[in-house]
PDB file of C-alpha atoms in Angstrom:
ATOM      1  CA  LEU A   1      60.948  94.436 113.008  1.00 59.00           C
ATOM      2  CA  GLN A   2      62.042  91.118 114.427  1.00 61.00           C
ATOM      3  CA  PHE A   3      59.699  89.351 111.999  1.00 62.00           C
ATOM      4  CA  GLU A   4      61.068  91.319 109.041  1.00 66.00           C
ATOM      5  CA  SER A   5      64.624  90.573 110.182  1.00 73.00           C
ATOM      6  CA  GLN A   6      63.847  86.863 110.299  1.00 71.00           C
ATOM      7  CA  GLN A   7      62.346  87.029 106.807  1.00 74.00           C
ATOM      8  CA  LEU A   8      65.422  88.768 105.447  1.00 75.00           C
ATOM      9  CA  LYS A   9      67.626  86.153 107.094  1.00 77.00           C
ATOM     10  CA  GLU A  10      65.637  83.323 105.475  1.00 77.00           C
ATOM     11  CA  ILE A  11      65.741  85.058 102.096  1.00 77.00           C
ATOM     12  CA  ASN A  12      69.517  85.518 102.365  1.00 80.00           C
ATOM     13  CA  GLU A  13      69.931  81.852 103.263  1.00 81.00           C
ATOM     14  CA  MET A  14      67.825  80.869 100.237  1.00 83.00           C
ATOM     15  CA  ILE A  15      69.917  83.111  97.989  1.00 83.00           C
ATOM     16  CA  LEU A  16      73.149  81.644  99.400  1.00 84.00           C
ATOM     17  CA  GLU A  17      71.822  78.113  98.856  1.00 82.00           C
ATOM     18  CA  LYS A  18      70.843  78.941  95.256  1.00 83.00           C
ATOM     19  CA  ASN A  19      74.279  80.445  94.666  1.00 82.00           C
ATOM     20  CA  ARG A  20      75.907  77.270  95.987  1.00 85.00           C
ATOM     21  CA  GLU A  21      73.723  75.198  93.654  1.00 83.00           C
ATOM     22  CA  ILE A  22      74.631  77.417  90.684  1.00 84.00           C
ATOM     23  CA  GLU A  23      78.335  77.206  91.550  1.00 84.00           C
ATOM     24  CA  GLU A  24      78.099  73.409  91.793  1.00 81.00           C
ATOM     25  CA  GLN A  25      76.292  73.202  88.460  1.00 83.00           C
ATOM     26  CA  SER A  26      78.894  75.507  86.877  1.00 83.00           C
ATOM     27  CA  ARG A  27      81.684  73.325  88.273  1.00 83.00           C
ATOM     28  CA  LYS A  28      80.076  70.199  86.799  1.00 83.00           C
ATOM     29  CA  ILE A  29      79.571  71.902  83.422  1.00 83.00           C
ATOM     30  CA  LEU A  30      83.205  73.051  83.349  1.00 83.00           C
ATOM     31  CA  GLU A  31      84.328  69.559  84.301  1.00 82.00           C
ATOM     32  CA  LYS A  32      82.227  68.001  81.527  1.00 84.00           C
ATOM     33  CA  ASN A  33      83.468  70.572  79.002  1.00 80.00           C
ATOM     34  CA  ASP A  34      87.046  69.815  80.001  1.00 81.00           C
ATOM     35  CA  LEU A  35      86.469  66.065  79.543  1.00 82.00           C
ATOM     36  CA  LEU A  36      84.751  66.703  76.204  1.00 79.00           C
ATOM     37  CA  THR A  37      87.642  68.887  75.011  1.00 80.00           C
ATOM     38  CA  GLN A  38      90.137  66.209  76.073  1.00 85.00           C
ATOM     39  CA  SER A  39      88.136  63.589  74.137  1.00 79.00           C
ATOM     40  CA  LEU A  40      87.960  65.807  71.037  1.00 81.00           C
ATOM     41  CA  ASN A  41      91.696  66.521  71.182  1.00 86.00           C
ATOM     42  CA  TYR A  42      92.341  62.790  71.364  1.00 84.00           C
ATOM     43  CA  ALA A  43      89.944  62.254  68.439  1.00 84.00           C
ATOM     44  CA  ARG A  44      91.874  64.890  66.494  1.00 87.00           C
ATOM     45  CA  ARG A  45      95.117  62.992  67.076  1.00 90.00           C
ATOM     46  CA  ILE A  46      93.468  59.805  65.796  1.00 88.00           C
ATOM     47  CA  GLN A  47      92.064  61.631  62.766  1.00 89.00           C
ATOM     48  CA  HIS A  48      95.407  63.244  61.941  1.00 90.00           C
ATOM     49  CA  SER A  49      97.149  59.875  62.218  1.00 90.00           C
ATOM     50  CA  LEU A  50      94.989  58.663  59.310  1.00 90.00           C
ATOM     51  CA  LEU A  51      96.013  61.545  57.051  1.00 94.00           C
ATOM     52  CA  PRO A  52      99.039  60.996  54.812  1.00 94.00           C
ATOM     53  CA  ASP A  53     102.161  62.625  56.182  1.00 93.00           C
ATOM     54  CA  PHE A  54     102.723  65.847  54.250  1.00 93.00           C
ATOM     55  CA  SER A  55     106.456  65.151  53.985  1.00 92.00           C
ATOM     56  CA  GLU A  56     105.599  61.859  52.243  1.00 92.00           C
ATOM     57  CA  ILE A  57     103.314  63.696  49.815  1.00 95.00           C
ATOM     58  CA  LYS A  58     106.175  66.092  49.048  1.00 95.00           C
ATOM     59  CA  LYS A  59     108.456  63.158  48.233  1.00 95.00           C
ATOM     60  CA  VAL A  60     106.010  61.994  45.570  1.00 95.00           C
ATOM     61  CA  LEU A  61     104.762  65.425  44.458  1.00 96.00           C
ATOM     62  CA  PRO A  62     107.490  67.906  45.456  1.00 96.00           C
ATOM     63  CA  LYS A  63     105.552  70.987  44.335  1.00 97.00           C
ATOM     64  CA  THR A  64     102.560  70.537  46.616  1.00 97.00           C
ATOM     65  CA  ALA A  65     100.993  72.961  49.101  1.00 98.00           C
ATOM     66  CA  MET A  66      97.958  72.843  51.340  1.00 97.00           C
ATOM     67  CA  PHE A  67      95.666  75.090  53.373  1.00 98.00           C
ATOM     68  CA  PHE A  68      93.733  73.086  55.965  1.00 97.00           C
ATOM     69  CA  GLN A  69      91.701  74.958  58.590  1.00 97.00           C
ATOM     70  CA  PRO A  70      88.946  72.946  60.324  1.00 95.00           C
ATOM     71  CA  LYS A  71      85.989  74.842  61.769  1.00 95.00           C
ATOM     72  CA  GLU A  72      86.207  72.861  65.000  1.00 92.00           C
ATOM     73  CA  ILE A  73      88.703  70.573  66.721  1.00 92.00           C
ATOM     74  CA  VAL A  74      87.939  67.666  64.386  1.00 92.00           C
ATOM     75  CA  SER A  75      87.107  67.983  60.699  1.00 94.00           C
ATOM     76  CA  GLY A  76      84.772  66.684  58.012  1.00 94.00           C
ATOM     77  CA  ASP A  77      87.324  67.595  55.326  1.00 96.00           C
ATOM     78  CA  PHE A  78      90.332  65.392  54.700  1.00 97.00           C
ATOM     79  CA  TYR A  79      93.013  64.778  52.096  1.00 97.00           C
ATOM     80  CA  TRP A  80      94.186  61.390  50.850  1.00 97.00           C
ATOM     81  CA  MET A  81      97.010  60.083  48.660  1.00 97.00           C
ATOM     82  CA  ARG A  82      98.412  56.759  47.561  1.00 96.00           C
ATOM     83  CA  SER A  83     101.221  55.877  45.168  1.00 93.00           C
ATOM     84  CA  MET A  84     100.772  52.597  43.272  1.00 88.00           C
ATOM     85  CA  ASP A  85     103.108  51.337  40.560  1.00 86.00           C
ATOM     86  CA  GLU A  86     103.259  54.148  37.993  1.00 92.00           C
ATOM     87  CA  LYS A  87     100.218  55.995  39.349  1.00 96.00           C
ATOM     88  CA  ILE A  88      99.741  58.617  42.052  1.00 97.00           C
ATOM     89  CA  ILE A  89      96.189  59.106  43.301  1.00 98.00           C
ATOM     90  CA  ILE A  90      95.412  62.207  45.339  1.00 98.00           C
ATOM     91  CA  ALA A  91      92.052  63.431  46.637  1.00 98.00           C
ATOM     92  CA  GLU A  92      90.544  66.350  48.509  1.00 98.00           C
ATOM     93  CA  VAL A  93      87.335  65.315  50.288  1.00 97.00           C
ATOM     94  CA  ASP A  94      84.522  67.280  51.957  1.00 97.00           C
ATOM     95  CA  CYS A  95      82.172  65.095  54.008  1.00 94.00           C
ATOM     96  CA  THR A  96      78.661  65.926  55.160  1.00 85.00           C
ATOM     97  CA  GLY A  97      78.811  68.081  58.277  1.00 80.00           C
ATOM     98  CA  HIS A  98      81.742  69.257  60.339  1.00 81.00           C
ATOM     99  CA  GLY A  99      82.876  68.674  63.892  1.00 82.00           C
ATOM    100  CA  VAL A 100      82.170  65.200  65.308  1.00 87.00           C
ATOM    101  CA  PRO A 101      79.627  64.027  62.653  1.00 85.00           C
ATOM    102  CA  GLY A 102      81.908  65.206  59.863  1.00 89.00           C
ATOM    103  CA  ALA A 103      84.901  63.522  61.506  1.00 91.00           C
ATOM    104  CA  PHE A 104      83.077  60.175  61.632  1.00 91.00           C
ATOM    105  CA  MET A 105      82.211  60.554  57.949  1.00 92.00           C
ATOM    106  CA  SER A 106      85.814  61.426  57.097  1.00 94.00           C
ATOM    107  CA  MET A 107      87.058  58.254  58.797  1.00 93.00           C
ATOM    108  CA  ILE A 108      84.531  56.202  56.823  1.00 94.00           C
ATOM    109  CA  GLY A 109      85.605  57.908  53.589  1.00 95.00           C
ATOM    110  CA  ASN A 110      89.278  57.348  54.355  1.00 96.00           C
ATOM    111  CA  THR A 111      88.658  53.667  55.055  1.00 96.00           C
ATOM    112  CA  LEU A 112      86.622  53.186  51.870  1.00 97.00           C
ATOM    113  CA  LEU A 113      89.257  54.862  49.695  1.00 97.00           C
ATOM    114  CA  ASN A 114      91.943  52.603  51.156  1.00 96.00           C
ATOM    115  CA  GLU A 115      89.789  49.531  50.536  1.00 97.00           C
ATOM    116  CA  ILE A 116      88.865  50.513  46.968  1.00 97.00           C
ATOM    117  CA  VAL A 117      92.269  51.739  45.782  1.00 97.00           C
ATOM    118  CA  VAL A 118      94.810  49.860  47.887  1.00 94.00           C
ATOM    119  CA  ASN A 119      93.092  46.515  48.407  1.00 95.00           C
ATOM    120  CA  LYS A 120      90.823  46.232  45.355  1.00 96.00           C
ATOM    121  CA  LYS A 121      93.253  48.044  43.005  1.00 95.00           C
ATOM    122  CA  TYR A 122      90.780  50.434  41.376  1.00 95.00           C
ATOM    123  CA  SER A 123      92.729  53.202  39.657  1.00 94.00           C
ATOM    124  CA  SER A 124      90.305  54.883  37.248  1.00 95.00           C
ATOM    125  CA  PRO A 125      88.599  58.002  38.677  1.00 96.00           C
ATOM    126  CA  GLN A 126      85.218  56.884  37.353  1.00 95.00           C
ATOM    127  CA  GLU A 127      85.581  53.380  38.797  1.00 96.00           C
ATOM    128  CA  ILE A 128      86.713  54.765  42.162  1.00 97.00           C
ATOM    129  CA  PHE A 129      83.771  57.194  42.298  1.00 97.00           C
ATOM    130  CA  LYS A 130      81.250  54.519  41.274  1.00 95.00           C
ATOM    131  CA  LYS A 131      82.512  52.019  43.844  1.00 96.00           C
ATOM    132  CA  LEU A 132      82.812  54.676  46.551  1.00 96.00           C
ATOM    133  CA  ASN A 133      79.218  55.728  45.907  1.00 94.00           C
ATOM    134  CA  GLU A 134      77.946  52.125  46.040  1.00 93.00           C
ATOM    135  CA  ASP A 135      79.819  51.353  49.261  1.00 94.00           C
ATOM    136  CA  LEU A 136      78.694  54.529  50.992  1.00 92.00           C
ATOM    137  CA  LEU A 137      75.058  53.992  50.016  1.00 89.00           C
ATOM    138  CA  PHE A 138      75.259  50.438  51.339  1.00 88.00           C
ATOM    139  CA  ILE A 139      76.584  51.662  54.698  1.00 87.00           C
ATOM    140  CA  PHE A 140      73.820  54.249  55.066  1.00 81.00           C
ATOM    141  CA  LEU A 141      71.020  52.220  53.528  1.00 75.00           C
ATOM    142  CA  HIS A 142      67.599  53.461  54.740  1.00 57.00           C
ATOM    143  CA  ASP A 143      64.285  51.716  54.171  1.00 51.00           C
ATOM    144  CA  ASP A 144      62.429  55.030  54.238  1.00 52.00           C
ATOM    145  CA  PHE A 145      63.088  58.715  53.673  1.00 49.00           C
ATOM    146  CA  ASP A 146      61.604  60.308  56.781  1.00 50.00           C
ATOM    147  CA  ASP A 147      62.420  63.790  57.978  1.00 47.00           C
ATOM    148  CA  GLU A 148      65.150  62.479  60.254  1.00 49.00           C
ATOM    149  CA  ALA A 149      67.046  60.699  57.499  1.00 52.00           C
ATOM    150  CA  GLN A 150      70.399  62.380  56.986  1.00 56.00           C
ATOM    151  CA  ASP A 151      71.906  63.157  53.596  1.00 71.00           C
ATOM    152  CA  GLU A 152      75.140  61.332  54.378  1.00 80.00           C
ATOM    153  CA  GLY A 153      77.670  61.762  51.634  1.00 90.00           C
ATOM    154  CA  MET A 154      80.797  63.491  50.458  1.00 94.00           C
ATOM    155  CA  ASP A 155      81.916  65.889  47.741  1.00 96.00           C
ATOM    156  CA  LEU A 156      85.401  65.357  46.418  1.00 97.00           C
ATOM    157  CA  THR A 157      87.904  65.950  43.669  1.00 98.00           C
ATOM    158  CA  LEU A 158      90.279  63.128  42.784  1.00 98.00           C
ATOM    159  CA  ALA A 159      93.268  63.122  40.443  1.00 98.00           C
ATOM    160  CA  VAL A 160      95.064  60.099  39.003  1.00 98.00           C
ATOM    161  CA  ILE A 161      98.569  60.948  37.806  1.00 98.00           C
ATOM    162  CA  ASP A 162      99.882  58.316  35.394  1.00 97.00           C
ATOM    163  CA  LYS A 163     103.636  58.571  34.993  1.00 95.00           C
ATOM    164  CA  ALA A 164     103.653  55.836  32.318  1.00 95.00           C
ATOM    165  CA  THR A 165     101.356  57.745  29.945  1.00 96.00           C
ATOM    166  CA  ASN A 166     102.344  61.214  31.206  1.00 97.00           C
ATOM    167  CA  LYS A 167      98.680  62.109  31.694  1.00 97.00           C
ATOM    168  CA  ILE A 168      96.524  63.227  34.605  1.00 98.00           C
ATOM    169  CA  GLN A 169      92.833  62.367  34.910  1.00 98.00           C
ATOM    170  CA  ILE A 170      90.579  64.365  37.229  1.00 98.00           C
ATOM    171  CA  ALA A 171      87.027  63.673  38.375  1.00 98.00           C
ATOM    172  CA  SER A 172      84.980  65.865  40.688  1.00 98.00           C
ATOM    173  CA  ALA A 173      81.713  65.319  42.528  1.00 96.00           C
ATOM    174  CA  MET A 174      79.901  68.563  43.394  1.00 95.00           C
ATOM    175  CA  GLN A 175      83.039  70.684  43.505  1.00 96.00           C
ATOM    176  CA  ASN A 176      84.962  73.101  41.320  1.00 95.00           C
ATOM    177  CA  TYR A 177      88.630  72.604  40.590  1.00 97.00           C
ATOM    178  CA  PHE A 178      91.083  74.879  38.831  1.00 98.00           C
ATOM    179  CA  VAL A 179      93.709  74.105  36.218  1.00 98.00           C
ATOM    180  CA  ILE A 180      96.447  76.617  35.443  1.00 97.00           C
ATOM    181  CA  LYS A 181      97.955  75.887  32.058  1.00 95.00           C
ATOM    182  CA  ASN A 182      99.972  78.145  29.746  1.00 92.00           C
ATOM    183  CA  ASP A 183      99.497  80.973  32.248  1.00 92.00           C
ATOM    184  CA  GLU A 184      95.699  80.728  32.000  1.00 96.00           C
ATOM    185  CA  VAL A 185      93.291  79.688  34.762  1.00 97.00           C
ATOM    186  CA  HIS A 186      90.494  77.304  33.809  1.00 97.00           C
ATOM    187  CA  VAL A 187      87.673  76.376  36.156  1.00 96.00           C
ATOM    188  CA  PHE A 188      86.069  72.944  35.824  1.00 97.00           C
ATOM    189  CA  ARG A 189      82.731  72.263  37.452  1.00 95.00           C
ATOM    190  CA  GLY A 190      82.271  68.816  38.947  1.00 95.00           C
ATOM    191  CA  ASP A 191      79.334  66.522  38.278  1.00 95.00           C
ATOM    192  CA  ILE A 192      76.062  67.287  40.073  1.00 92.00           C
ATOM    193  CA  PHE A 193      76.122  63.983  41.970  1.00 92.00           C
ATOM    194  CA  SER A 194      77.736  63.736  45.382  1.00 93.00           C
ATOM    195  CA  ILE A 195      79.210  60.473  46.555  1.00 94.00           C
ATOM    196  CA  GLY A 196      76.373  58.970  48.558  1.00 90.00           C
ATOM    197  CA  GLY A 197      73.522  61.227  49.629  1.00 80.00           C
ATOM    198  CA  LEU A 198      69.846  61.235  48.704  1.00 76.00           C
ATOM    199  CA  ILE A 199      70.195  62.265  45.042  1.00 78.00           C
ATOM    200  CA  SER A 200      72.781  59.569  44.310  1.00 76.00           C
ATOM    201  CA  ARG A 201      70.476  57.063  46.010  1.00 76.00           C
ATOM    202  CA  LEU A 202      67.437  58.029  43.934  1.00 75.00           C
ATOM    203  CA  LYS A 203      69.194  58.450  40.569  1.00 83.00           C
ATOM    204  CA  LYS A 204      72.003  56.579  38.889  1.00 86.00           C
ATOM    205  CA  PRO A 205      74.956  58.970  39.109  1.00 91.00           C
ATOM    206  CA  ILE A 206      77.255  59.692  36.182  1.00 91.00           C
ATOM    207  CA  TYR A 207      80.818  60.823  36.839  1.00 95.00           C
ATOM    208  CA  THR A 208      82.917  62.335  34.062  1.00 96.00           C
ATOM    209  CA  VAL A 209      86.685  62.684  33.744  1.00 97.00           C
ATOM    210  CA  GLN A 210      88.883  65.430  32.330  1.00 97.00           C
ATOM    211  CA  GLU A 211      92.301  64.396  31.028  1.00 97.00           C
ATOM    212  CA  PHE A 212      95.373  66.605  30.674  1.00 97.00           C
ATOM    213  CA  GLU A 213      98.841  66.073  29.317  1.00 97.00           C
ATOM    214  CA  ILE A 214     101.388  66.480  32.109  1.00 97.00           C
ATOM    215  CA  GLU A 215     103.694  69.322  31.220  1.00 95.00           C
ATOM    216  CA  LYS A 216     105.969  71.731  33.057  1.00 94.00           C
ATOM    217  CA  ASP A 217     104.136  74.319  35.187  1.00 93.00           C
ATOM    218  CA  LEU A 218     100.752  72.590  34.889  1.00 97.00           C
ATOM    219  CA  ARG A 219      99.076  73.441  38.205  1.00 98.00           C
ATOM    220  CA  ILE A 220      95.965  71.922  39.803  1.00 98.00           C
ATOM    221  CA  ILE A 221      94.022  73.446  42.699  1.00 98.00           C
ATOM    222  CA  MET A 222      91.320  71.409  44.431  1.00 98.00           C
ATOM    223  CA  SER A 223      89.109  73.021  47.053  1.00 97.00           C
ATOM    224  CA  SER A 224      86.263  72.195  49.386  1.00 97.00           C
ATOM    225  CA  ASP A 225      83.449  74.769  49.572  1.00 95.00           C
ATOM    226  CA  GLY A 226      84.524  76.095  52.970  1.00 96.00           C
ATOM    227  CA  PHE A 227      86.266  79.156  51.514  1.00 97.00           C
ATOM    228  CA  ILE A 228      83.705  80.139  48.878  1.00 97.00           C
ATOM    229  CA  ASP A 229      80.816  79.764  51.384  1.00 96.00           C
ATOM    230  CA  GLN A 230      82.495  81.888  54.057  1.00 97.00           C
ATOM    231  CA  PHE A 231      80.734  85.125  55.005  1.00 96.00           C
ATOM    232  CA  GLY A 232      82.914  88.191  55.454  1.00 95.00           C
ATOM    233  CA  GLY A 233      84.181  91.373  53.866  1.00 91.00           C
ATOM    234  CA  THR A 234      82.553  94.757  54.333  1.00 89.00           C
ATOM    235  CA  GLU A 235      79.166  93.492  53.085  1.00 88.00           C
ATOM    236  CA  LYS A 236      79.267  90.289  55.180  1.00 91.00           C
ATOM    237  CA  ASP A 237      78.382  88.193  52.126  1.00 94.00           C
ATOM    238  CA  LYS A 238      79.817  84.925  50.768  1.00 96.00           C
ATOM    239  CA  PHE A 239      83.234  84.947  49.135  1.00 97.00           C
ATOM    240  CA  GLY A 240      81.840  83.023  46.167  1.00 96.00           C
ATOM    241  CA  VAL A 241      83.336  81.222  43.174  1.00 94.00           C
ATOM    242  CA  ASP A 242      83.940  84.401  41.127  1.00 95.00           C
ATOM    243  CA  ARG A 243      86.082  86.007  43.834  1.00 97.00           C
ATOM    244  CA  PHE A 244      87.909  82.714  44.348  1.00 97.00           C
ATOM    245  CA  PHE A 245      88.656  82.450  40.613  1.00 97.00           C
ATOM    246  CA  LYS A 246      89.923  86.048  40.655  1.00 97.00           C
ATOM    247  CA  LEU A 247      92.141  85.283  43.675  1.00 98.00           C
ATOM    248  CA  ILE A 248      93.668  82.277  41.926  1.00 98.00           C
ATOM    249  CA  ASN A 249      94.185  84.300  38.759  1.00 97.00           C
ATOM    250  CA  GLU A 250      95.889  87.131  40.680  1.00 97.00           C
ATOM    251  CA  THR A 251      98.268  84.713  42.427  1.00 98.00           C
ATOM    252  CA  LYS A 252      98.965  82.288  39.566  1.00 97.00           C
ATOM    253  CA  LYS A 253     102.511  83.559  38.952  1.00 96.00           C
ATOM    254  CA  LEU A 254     103.557  82.872  42.547  1.00 97.00           C
ATOM    255  CA  LYS A 255     105.212  79.610  43.506  1.00 97.00           C
ATOM    256  CA  ILE A 256     102.626  77.048  44.551  1.00 97.00           C
ATOM    257  CA  ASP A 257     103.443  77.288  48.271  1.00 97.00           C
ATOM    258  CA  GLU A 258     103.336  81.104  48.104  1.00 98.00           C
ATOM    259  CA  GLN A 259     100.025  81.005  46.255  1.00 98.00           C
ATOM    260  CA  ILE A 260      98.377  78.710  48.801  1.00 98.00           C
ATOM    261  CA  SER A 261      99.838  80.790  51.641  1.00 98.00           C
ATOM    262  CA  THR A 262      98.304  83.918  50.079  1.00 98.00           C
ATOM    263  CA  ILE A 263      94.947  82.126  49.769  1.00 98.00           C
ATOM    264  CA  ASN A 264      95.233  81.218  53.462  1.00 98.00           C
ATOM    265  CA  SER A 265      95.848  84.857  54.418  1.00 98.00           C
ATOM    266  CA  SER A 266      93.045  86.046  52.135  1.00 98.00           C
ATOM    267  CA  PHE A 267      90.565  83.692  53.791  1.00 98.00           C
ATOM    268  CA  ASN A 268      91.318  84.872  57.316  1.00 96.00           C
ATOM    269  CA  LYS A 269      91.313  88.517  56.210  1.00 97.00           C
ATOM    270  CA  TRP A 270      87.927  88.019  54.511  1.00 97.00           C
ATOM    271  CA  LYS A 271      86.494  86.179  57.529  1.00 96.00           C
ATOM    272  CA  GLY A 272      87.632  88.844  59.954  1.00 95.00           C
ATOM    273  CA  ASP A 273      85.649  88.570  63.184  1.00 92.00           C
ATOM    274  CA  GLN A 274      82.902  86.453  61.561  1.00 93.00           C
ATOM    275  CA  ASP A 275      82.472  82.854  62.729  1.00 95.00           C
ATOM    276  CA  GLN A 276      84.046  80.293  60.414  1.00 97.00           C
ATOM    277  CA  MET A 277      81.165  78.603  58.578  1.00 94.00           C
ATOM    278  CA  ASP A 278      82.740  75.292  57.601  1.00 95.00           C
ATOM    279  CA  ASP A 279      85.972  73.337  57.365  1.00 96.00           C
ATOM    280  CA  VAL A 280      88.379  74.703  54.739  1.00 97.00           C
ATOM    281  CA  LEU A 281      90.705  72.510  52.685  1.00 98.00           C
ATOM    282  CA  ILE A 282      92.627  73.596  49.586  1.00 98.00           C
ATOM    283  CA  VAL A 283      95.182  71.324  47.923  1.00 98.00           C
ATOM    284  CA  GLY A 284      97.447  72.593  45.167  1.00 98.00           C
ATOM    285  CA  PHE A 285     100.186  70.843  43.198  1.00 98.00           C
ATOM    286  CA  GLU A 286     102.108  71.388  39.994  1.00 97.00           C
ATOM    287  CA  PHE A 287     104.595  69.652  37.736  1.00 95.00           C
TER     288      PHE A 287
END
């Protein structure tokens, strides 16, 4: 009995020691998670400081609304706008990945757009896309295409509003955008080439432009694929382009801010308790 008692004592001491080790490891993990969260929150502040102030966008385009819901603390989606002379250039951008990798890509994309449009004075959608593609490929130039090579790139829709000619030109790379005109919704499918990425590296990309006369109540909605790719609903399937088109059509008579707010609510209702799949960014404006 004494021997068994000693064994039990030793076993209890081992268990206590293991528990202390587990508690110490848990403490260190919590501490590291806290530091990581602090770093990500700081990164979010830096990322948000690069985005145009929404109040400034509203000064230039008063009838503008936005739904921006990152999947994580930092985002691979971002919006961008600059006003130059008689032109307003606005873009909705979806970079490869989300979270930290996507955030790094978004900062690169933001920097390149500033360089191309603000410093080098490119103002044609095709020229901006071509230069953006060249610069991004140069940054991520690989000598080989091994399995670890990443498909770094971005999908985006960009609009150039020319107040002098009263026209708007829109180009899109691997996205759909929607034009509401004369109470009808039209969907325009972007070109098959992303900006950057493996396909645009292997083939010479071609980017096309749609032009519209600016008139009262003309409305443009640009969207990343975060909403249409979201799983949810009773069948837990993707929302999809058809449902998104229907949603826009059903809400087209609302004011732009009410429409985007309804889209916001519809997304979170559709998602329900499912994990958010990707960053979501929808930019809408009208004249």
